[in-house]
PDB file of C-alpha atoms and ligand atoms in Angstrom:
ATOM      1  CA  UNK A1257      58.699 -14.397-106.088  1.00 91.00           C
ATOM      2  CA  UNK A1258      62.226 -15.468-104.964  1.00 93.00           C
ATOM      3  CA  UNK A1259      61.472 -18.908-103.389  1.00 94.00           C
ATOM      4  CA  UNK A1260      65.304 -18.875-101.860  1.00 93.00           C
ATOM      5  CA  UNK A1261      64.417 -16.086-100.133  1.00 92.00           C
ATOM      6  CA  UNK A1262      60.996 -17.049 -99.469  1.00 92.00           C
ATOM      7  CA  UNK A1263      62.583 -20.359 -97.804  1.00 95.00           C
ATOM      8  CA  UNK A1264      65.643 -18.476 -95.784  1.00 93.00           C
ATOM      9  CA  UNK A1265      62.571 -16.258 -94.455  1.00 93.00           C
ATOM     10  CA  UNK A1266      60.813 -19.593 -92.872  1.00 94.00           C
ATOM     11  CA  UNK A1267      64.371 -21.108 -91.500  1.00 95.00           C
ATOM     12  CA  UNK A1268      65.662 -17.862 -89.968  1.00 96.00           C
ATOM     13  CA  UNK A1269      61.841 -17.341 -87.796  1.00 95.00           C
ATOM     14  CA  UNK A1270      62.935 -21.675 -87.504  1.00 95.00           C
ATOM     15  CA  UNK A1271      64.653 -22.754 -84.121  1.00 96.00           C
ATOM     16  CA  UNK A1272      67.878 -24.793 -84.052  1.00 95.00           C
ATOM     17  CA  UNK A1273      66.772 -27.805 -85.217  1.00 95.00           C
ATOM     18  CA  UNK A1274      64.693 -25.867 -88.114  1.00 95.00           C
ATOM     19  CA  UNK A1275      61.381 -26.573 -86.573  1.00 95.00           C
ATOM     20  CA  UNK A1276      58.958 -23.615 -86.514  1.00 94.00           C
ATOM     21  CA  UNK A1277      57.519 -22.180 -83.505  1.00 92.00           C
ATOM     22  CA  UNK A1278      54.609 -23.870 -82.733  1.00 88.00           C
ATOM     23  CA  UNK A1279      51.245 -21.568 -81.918  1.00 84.00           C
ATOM     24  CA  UNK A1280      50.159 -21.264 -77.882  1.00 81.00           C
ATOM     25  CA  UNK A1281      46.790 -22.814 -79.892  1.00 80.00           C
ATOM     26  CA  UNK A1282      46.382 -24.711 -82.785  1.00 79.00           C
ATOM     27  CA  UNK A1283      43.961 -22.772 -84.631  1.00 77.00           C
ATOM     28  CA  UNK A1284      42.528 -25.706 -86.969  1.00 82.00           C
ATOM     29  CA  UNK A1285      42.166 -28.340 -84.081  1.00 84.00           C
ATOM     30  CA  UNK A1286      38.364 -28.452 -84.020  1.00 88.00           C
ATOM     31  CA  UNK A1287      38.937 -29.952 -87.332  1.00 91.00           C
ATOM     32  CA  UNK A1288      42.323 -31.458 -87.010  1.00 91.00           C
ATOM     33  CA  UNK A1289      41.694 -35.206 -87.061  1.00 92.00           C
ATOM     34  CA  UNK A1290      44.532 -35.864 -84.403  1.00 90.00           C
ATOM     35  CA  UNK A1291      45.399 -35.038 -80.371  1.00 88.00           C
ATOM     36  CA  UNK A1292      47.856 -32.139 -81.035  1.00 84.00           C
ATOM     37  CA  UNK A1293      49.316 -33.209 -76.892  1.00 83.00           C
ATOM     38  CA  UNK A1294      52.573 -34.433 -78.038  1.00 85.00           C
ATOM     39  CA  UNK A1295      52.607 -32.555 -81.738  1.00 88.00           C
ATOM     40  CA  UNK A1296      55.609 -30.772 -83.113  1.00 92.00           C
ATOM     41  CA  UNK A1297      56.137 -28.904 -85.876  1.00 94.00           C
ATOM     42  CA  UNK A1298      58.779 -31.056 -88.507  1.00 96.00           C
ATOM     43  CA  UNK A1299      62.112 -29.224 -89.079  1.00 97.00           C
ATOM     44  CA  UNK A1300      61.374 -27.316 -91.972  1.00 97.00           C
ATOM     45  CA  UNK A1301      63.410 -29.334 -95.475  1.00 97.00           C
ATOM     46  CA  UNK A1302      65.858 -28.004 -97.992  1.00 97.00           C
ATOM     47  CA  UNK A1303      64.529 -26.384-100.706  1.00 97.00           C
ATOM     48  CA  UNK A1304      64.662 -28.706-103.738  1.00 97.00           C
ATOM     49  CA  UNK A1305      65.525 -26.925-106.866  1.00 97.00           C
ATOM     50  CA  UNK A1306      64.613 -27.596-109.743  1.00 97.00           C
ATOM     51  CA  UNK A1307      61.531 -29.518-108.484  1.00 96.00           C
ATOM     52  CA  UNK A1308      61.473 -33.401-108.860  1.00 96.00           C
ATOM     53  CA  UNK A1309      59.133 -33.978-112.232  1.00 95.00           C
ATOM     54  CA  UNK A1310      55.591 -35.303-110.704  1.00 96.00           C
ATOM     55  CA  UNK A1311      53.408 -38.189-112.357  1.00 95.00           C
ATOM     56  CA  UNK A1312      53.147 -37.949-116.389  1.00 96.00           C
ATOM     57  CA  UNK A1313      54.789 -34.459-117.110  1.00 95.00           C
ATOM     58  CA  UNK A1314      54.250 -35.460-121.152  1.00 91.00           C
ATOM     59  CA  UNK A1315      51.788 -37.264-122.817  1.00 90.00           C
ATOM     60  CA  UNK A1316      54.006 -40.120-123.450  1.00 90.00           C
ATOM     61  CA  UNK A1317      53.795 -41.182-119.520  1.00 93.00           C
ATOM     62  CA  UNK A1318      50.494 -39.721-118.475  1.00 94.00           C
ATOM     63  CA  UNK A1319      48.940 -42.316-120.807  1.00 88.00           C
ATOM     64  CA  UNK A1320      45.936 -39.749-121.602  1.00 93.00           C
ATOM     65  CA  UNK A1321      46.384 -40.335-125.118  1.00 89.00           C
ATOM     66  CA  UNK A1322      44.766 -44.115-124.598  1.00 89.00           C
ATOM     67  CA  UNK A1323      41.273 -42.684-125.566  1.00 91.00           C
ATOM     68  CA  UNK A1324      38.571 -42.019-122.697  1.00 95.00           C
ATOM     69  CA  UNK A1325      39.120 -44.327-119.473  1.00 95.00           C
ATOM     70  CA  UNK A1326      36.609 -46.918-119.061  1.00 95.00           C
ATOM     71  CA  UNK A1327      36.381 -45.264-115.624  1.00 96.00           C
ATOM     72  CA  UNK A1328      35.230 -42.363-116.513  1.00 97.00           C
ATOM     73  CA  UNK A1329      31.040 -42.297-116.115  1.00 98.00           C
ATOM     74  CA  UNK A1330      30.543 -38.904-117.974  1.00 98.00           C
ATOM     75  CA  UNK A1331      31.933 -37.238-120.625  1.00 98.00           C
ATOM     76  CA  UNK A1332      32.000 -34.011-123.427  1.00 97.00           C
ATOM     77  CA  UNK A1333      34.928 -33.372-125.923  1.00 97.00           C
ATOM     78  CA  UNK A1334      37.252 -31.808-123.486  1.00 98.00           C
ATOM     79  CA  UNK A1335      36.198 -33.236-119.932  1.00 98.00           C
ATOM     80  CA  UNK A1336      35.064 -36.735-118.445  1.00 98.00           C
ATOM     81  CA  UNK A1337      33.984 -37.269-114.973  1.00 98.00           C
ATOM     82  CA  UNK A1338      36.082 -40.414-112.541  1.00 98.00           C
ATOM     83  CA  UNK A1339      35.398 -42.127-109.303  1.00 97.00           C
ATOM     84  CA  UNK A1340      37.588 -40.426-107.049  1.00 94.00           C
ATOM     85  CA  UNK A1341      40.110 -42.967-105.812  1.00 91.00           C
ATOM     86  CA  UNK A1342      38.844 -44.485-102.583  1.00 88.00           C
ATOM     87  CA  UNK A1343      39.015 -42.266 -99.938  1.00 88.00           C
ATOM     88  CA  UNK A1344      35.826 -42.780 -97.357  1.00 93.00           C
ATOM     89  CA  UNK A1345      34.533 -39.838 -98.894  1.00 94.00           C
ATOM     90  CA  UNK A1346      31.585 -38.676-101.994  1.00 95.00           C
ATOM     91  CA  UNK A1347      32.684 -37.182-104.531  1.00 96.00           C
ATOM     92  CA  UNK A1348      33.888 -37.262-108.086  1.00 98.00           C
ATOM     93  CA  UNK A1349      36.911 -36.365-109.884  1.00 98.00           C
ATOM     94  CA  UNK A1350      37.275 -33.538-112.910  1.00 98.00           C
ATOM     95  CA  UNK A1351      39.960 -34.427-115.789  1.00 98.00           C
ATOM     96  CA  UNK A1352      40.679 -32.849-118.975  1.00 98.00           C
ATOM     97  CA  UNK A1353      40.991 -35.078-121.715  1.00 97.00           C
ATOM     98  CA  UNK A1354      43.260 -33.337-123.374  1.00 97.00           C
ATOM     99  CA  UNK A1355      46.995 -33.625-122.012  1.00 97.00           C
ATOM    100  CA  UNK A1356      46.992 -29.921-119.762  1.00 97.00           C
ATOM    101  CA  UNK A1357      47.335 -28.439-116.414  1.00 98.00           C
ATOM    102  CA  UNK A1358      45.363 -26.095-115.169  1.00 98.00           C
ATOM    103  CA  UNK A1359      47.507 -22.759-116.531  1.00 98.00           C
ATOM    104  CA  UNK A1360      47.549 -24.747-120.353  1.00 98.00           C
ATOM    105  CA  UNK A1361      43.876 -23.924-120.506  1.00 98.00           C
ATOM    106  CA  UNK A1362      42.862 -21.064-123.475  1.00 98.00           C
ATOM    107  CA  UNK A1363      39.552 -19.054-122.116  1.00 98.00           C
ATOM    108  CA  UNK A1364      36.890 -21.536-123.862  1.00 98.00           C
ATOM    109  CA  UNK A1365      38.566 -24.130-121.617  1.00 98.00           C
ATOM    110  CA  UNK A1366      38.434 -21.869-118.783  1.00 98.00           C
ATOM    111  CA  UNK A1367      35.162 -21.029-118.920  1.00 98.00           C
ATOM    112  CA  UNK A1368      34.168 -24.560-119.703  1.00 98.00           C
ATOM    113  CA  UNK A1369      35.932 -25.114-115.737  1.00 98.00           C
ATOM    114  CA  UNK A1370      33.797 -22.607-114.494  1.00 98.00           C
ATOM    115  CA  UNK A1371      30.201 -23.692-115.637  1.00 97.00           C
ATOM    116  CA  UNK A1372      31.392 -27.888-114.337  1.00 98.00           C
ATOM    117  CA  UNK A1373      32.787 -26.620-111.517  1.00 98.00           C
ATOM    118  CA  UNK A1374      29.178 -25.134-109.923  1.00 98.00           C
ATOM    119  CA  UNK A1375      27.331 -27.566-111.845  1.00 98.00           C
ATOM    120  CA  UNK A1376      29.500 -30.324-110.385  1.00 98.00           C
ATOM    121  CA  UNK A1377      28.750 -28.753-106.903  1.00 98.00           C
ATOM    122  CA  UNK A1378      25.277 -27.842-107.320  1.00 97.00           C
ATOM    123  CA  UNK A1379      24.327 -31.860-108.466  1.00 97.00           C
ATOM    124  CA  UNK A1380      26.848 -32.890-105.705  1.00 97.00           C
ATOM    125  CA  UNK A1381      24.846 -30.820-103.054  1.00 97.00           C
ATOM    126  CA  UNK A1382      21.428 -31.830-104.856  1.00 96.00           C
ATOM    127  CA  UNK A1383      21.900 -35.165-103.569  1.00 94.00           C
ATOM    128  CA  UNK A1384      20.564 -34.464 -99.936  1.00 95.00           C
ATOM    129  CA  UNK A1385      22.731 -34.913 -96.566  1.00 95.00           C
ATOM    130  CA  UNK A1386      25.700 -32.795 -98.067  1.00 96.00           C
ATOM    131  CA  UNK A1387      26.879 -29.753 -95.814  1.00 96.00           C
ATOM    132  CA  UNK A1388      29.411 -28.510 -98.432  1.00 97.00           C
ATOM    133  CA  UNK A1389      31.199 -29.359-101.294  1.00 97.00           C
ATOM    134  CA  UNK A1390      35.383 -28.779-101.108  1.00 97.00           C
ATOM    135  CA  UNK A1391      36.413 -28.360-104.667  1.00 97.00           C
ATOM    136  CA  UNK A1392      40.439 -28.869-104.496  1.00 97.00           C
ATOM    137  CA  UNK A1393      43.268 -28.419-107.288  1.00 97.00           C
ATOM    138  CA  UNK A1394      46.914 -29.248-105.582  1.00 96.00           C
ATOM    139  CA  UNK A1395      48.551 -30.598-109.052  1.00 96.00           C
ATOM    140  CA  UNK A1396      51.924 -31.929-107.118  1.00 96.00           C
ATOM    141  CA  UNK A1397      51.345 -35.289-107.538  1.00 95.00           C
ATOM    142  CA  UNK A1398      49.934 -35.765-110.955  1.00 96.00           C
ATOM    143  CA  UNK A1399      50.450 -33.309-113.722  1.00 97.00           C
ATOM    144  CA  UNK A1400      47.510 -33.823-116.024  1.00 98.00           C
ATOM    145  CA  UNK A1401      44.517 -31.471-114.765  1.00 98.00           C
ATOM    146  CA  UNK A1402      42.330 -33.339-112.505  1.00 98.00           C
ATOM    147  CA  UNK A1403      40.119 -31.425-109.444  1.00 98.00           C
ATOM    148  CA  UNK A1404      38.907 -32.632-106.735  1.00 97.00           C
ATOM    149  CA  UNK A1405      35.069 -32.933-105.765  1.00 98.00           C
ATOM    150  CA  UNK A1406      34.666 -33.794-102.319  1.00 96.00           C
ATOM    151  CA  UNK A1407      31.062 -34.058-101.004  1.00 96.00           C
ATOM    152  CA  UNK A1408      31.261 -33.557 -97.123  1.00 95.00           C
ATOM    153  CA  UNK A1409      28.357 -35.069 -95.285  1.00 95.00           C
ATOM    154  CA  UNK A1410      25.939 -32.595 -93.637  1.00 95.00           C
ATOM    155  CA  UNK A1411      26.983 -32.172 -89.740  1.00 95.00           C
ATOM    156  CA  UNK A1412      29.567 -33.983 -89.370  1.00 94.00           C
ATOM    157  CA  UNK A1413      31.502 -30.740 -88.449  1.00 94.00           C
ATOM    158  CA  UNK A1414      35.537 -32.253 -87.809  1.00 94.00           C
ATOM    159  CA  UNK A1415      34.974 -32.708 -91.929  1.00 94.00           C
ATOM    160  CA  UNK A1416      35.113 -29.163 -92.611  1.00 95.00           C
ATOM    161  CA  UNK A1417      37.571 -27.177 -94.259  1.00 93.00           C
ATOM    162  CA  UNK A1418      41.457 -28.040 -94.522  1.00 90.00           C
ATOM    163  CA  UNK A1419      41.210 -30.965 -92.606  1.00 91.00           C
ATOM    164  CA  UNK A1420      39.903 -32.919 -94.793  1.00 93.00           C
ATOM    165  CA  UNK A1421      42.680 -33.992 -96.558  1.00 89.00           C
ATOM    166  CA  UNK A1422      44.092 -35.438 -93.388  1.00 91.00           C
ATOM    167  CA  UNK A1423      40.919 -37.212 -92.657  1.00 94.00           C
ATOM    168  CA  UNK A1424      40.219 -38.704 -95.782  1.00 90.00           C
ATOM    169  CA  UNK A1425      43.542 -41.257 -94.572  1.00 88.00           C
ATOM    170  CA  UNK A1426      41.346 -42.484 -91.757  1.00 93.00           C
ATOM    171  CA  UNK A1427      38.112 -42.749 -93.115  1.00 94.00           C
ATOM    172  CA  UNK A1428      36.322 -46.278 -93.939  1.00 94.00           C
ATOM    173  CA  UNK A1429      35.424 -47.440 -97.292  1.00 93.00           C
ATOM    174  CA  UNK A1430      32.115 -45.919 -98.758  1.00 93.00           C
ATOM    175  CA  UNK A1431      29.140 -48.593 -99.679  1.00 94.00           C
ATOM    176  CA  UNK A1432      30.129 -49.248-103.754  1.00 94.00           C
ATOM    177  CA  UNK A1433      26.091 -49.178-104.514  1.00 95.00           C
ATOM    178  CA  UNK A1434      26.045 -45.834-102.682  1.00 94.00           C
ATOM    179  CA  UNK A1435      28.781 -44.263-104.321  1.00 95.00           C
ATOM    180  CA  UNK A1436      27.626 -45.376-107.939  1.00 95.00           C
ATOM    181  CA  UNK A1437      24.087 -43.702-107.356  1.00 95.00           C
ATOM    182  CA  UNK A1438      26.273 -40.614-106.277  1.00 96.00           C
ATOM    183  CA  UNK A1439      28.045 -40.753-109.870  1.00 97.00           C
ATOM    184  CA  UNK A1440      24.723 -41.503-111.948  1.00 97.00           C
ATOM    185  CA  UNK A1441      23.366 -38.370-110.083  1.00 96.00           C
ATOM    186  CA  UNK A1442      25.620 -35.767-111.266  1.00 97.00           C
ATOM    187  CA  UNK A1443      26.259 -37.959-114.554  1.00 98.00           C
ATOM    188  CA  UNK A1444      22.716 -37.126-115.288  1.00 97.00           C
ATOM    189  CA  UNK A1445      22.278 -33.439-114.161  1.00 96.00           C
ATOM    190  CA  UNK A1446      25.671 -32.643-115.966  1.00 97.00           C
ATOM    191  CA  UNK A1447      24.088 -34.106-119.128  1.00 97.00           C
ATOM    192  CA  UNK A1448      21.487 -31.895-119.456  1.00 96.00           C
ATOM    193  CA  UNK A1449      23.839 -29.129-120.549  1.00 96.00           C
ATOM    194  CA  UNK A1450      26.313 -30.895-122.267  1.00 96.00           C
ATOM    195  CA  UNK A1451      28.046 -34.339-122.792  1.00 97.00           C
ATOM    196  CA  UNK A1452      26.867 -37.757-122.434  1.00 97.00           C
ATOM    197  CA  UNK A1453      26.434 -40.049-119.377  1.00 97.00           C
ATOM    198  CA  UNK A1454      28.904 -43.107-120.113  1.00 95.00           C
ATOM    199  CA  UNK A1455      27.735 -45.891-117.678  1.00 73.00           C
TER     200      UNK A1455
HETATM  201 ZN1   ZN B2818      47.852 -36.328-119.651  1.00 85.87          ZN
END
């Protein structure tokens, strides 16, 4: 992969201002949470290189090396369960405890994501009222492994798919009582194979 050539592809298809041509349709506006009427594509940026170093890239700044979060409401040797922050939306967070990204894992780790990652979804869509669960891993923000849980509500059908993102900037607050019997739920079913619920 040569990203300079990657990026000269995108600005050469790119009109004179760099902005990309934008589709006759926009094929994710069912689920795009604005009017696309007056939308324009952005003029595609300079390629930054090396890359800008994202939240705790060592140990030192992450601050994983505190011990277990009080935050977190479930927890084995190598993984605790967090509130995600407070978008409008169920769901929980997945960390590591240890200080890794998702590529520093050996196979016992990886295997370990595997088994939480359906049981996370499974307890998620346990609860009742859930049409899917997203499970997401971006990584540019923050570099200690953390995914993403994201419990969509049953038919509410602009939530689906890549959207959701996007949404989850417009969305209201979720009840606090509502979202702690979401955590206790999969606290609890994630217990029975391994770990301990914390709170
Ligand atoms: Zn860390």
């Amino acid at each position: 992969m040569d990203p300079v050539a990657f990026h000269a592809r995108v600005l050469a298809h790119a009109d004179a201002d760099g902005r990309l041509p934008r589709p006759p349709e926009i094929p994710t506006v069912e689920i795009f949470p604005y009017e696309t009427g007056g939308l324009r594509t952005v003029p595609v940026a300079p390629l930054v290189l090396p890359e800008p170093a994202r939240h705790g890239e060592d140990a030192a700044s992450c601050g994983c090396g505190n011990g277990l979060p009080a935050k977190a409401f479930w927890a084995d040797d190598a993984w605790f369960l967090s509130p995600l922050p407070d978008l409008g939306l169920p769901g929980v967070m997945l960390n590591a405890r240890a200080h890794v990204d998702l590529e520093d894992l050996d196979d016992a780790l990886a295997a370990d994501l595997g088994v939480l990652t359906v049981r996370i979804s499974r307890a998620l869509m346990g609860l009742g009222g859930i049409g899917r669960v997203h499970v997401y891993r971006w990584g540019d923000g923050s570099a200690h492994l953390h995914v993403w849980f994201f419990a969509r509500p049953a038919g509410f059908l602009q939530l689906r798919g890549s959207s959701l993102a996007d949404w989850s900037e417009l969305l209201p607050p979720m009840p606090a009582a509502e979202l702690a019997d979401l955590r206790g739920a999969v606290a609890r079913e994630l217990a029975t194979w391994r770990g301990e619920v914390r709170r």
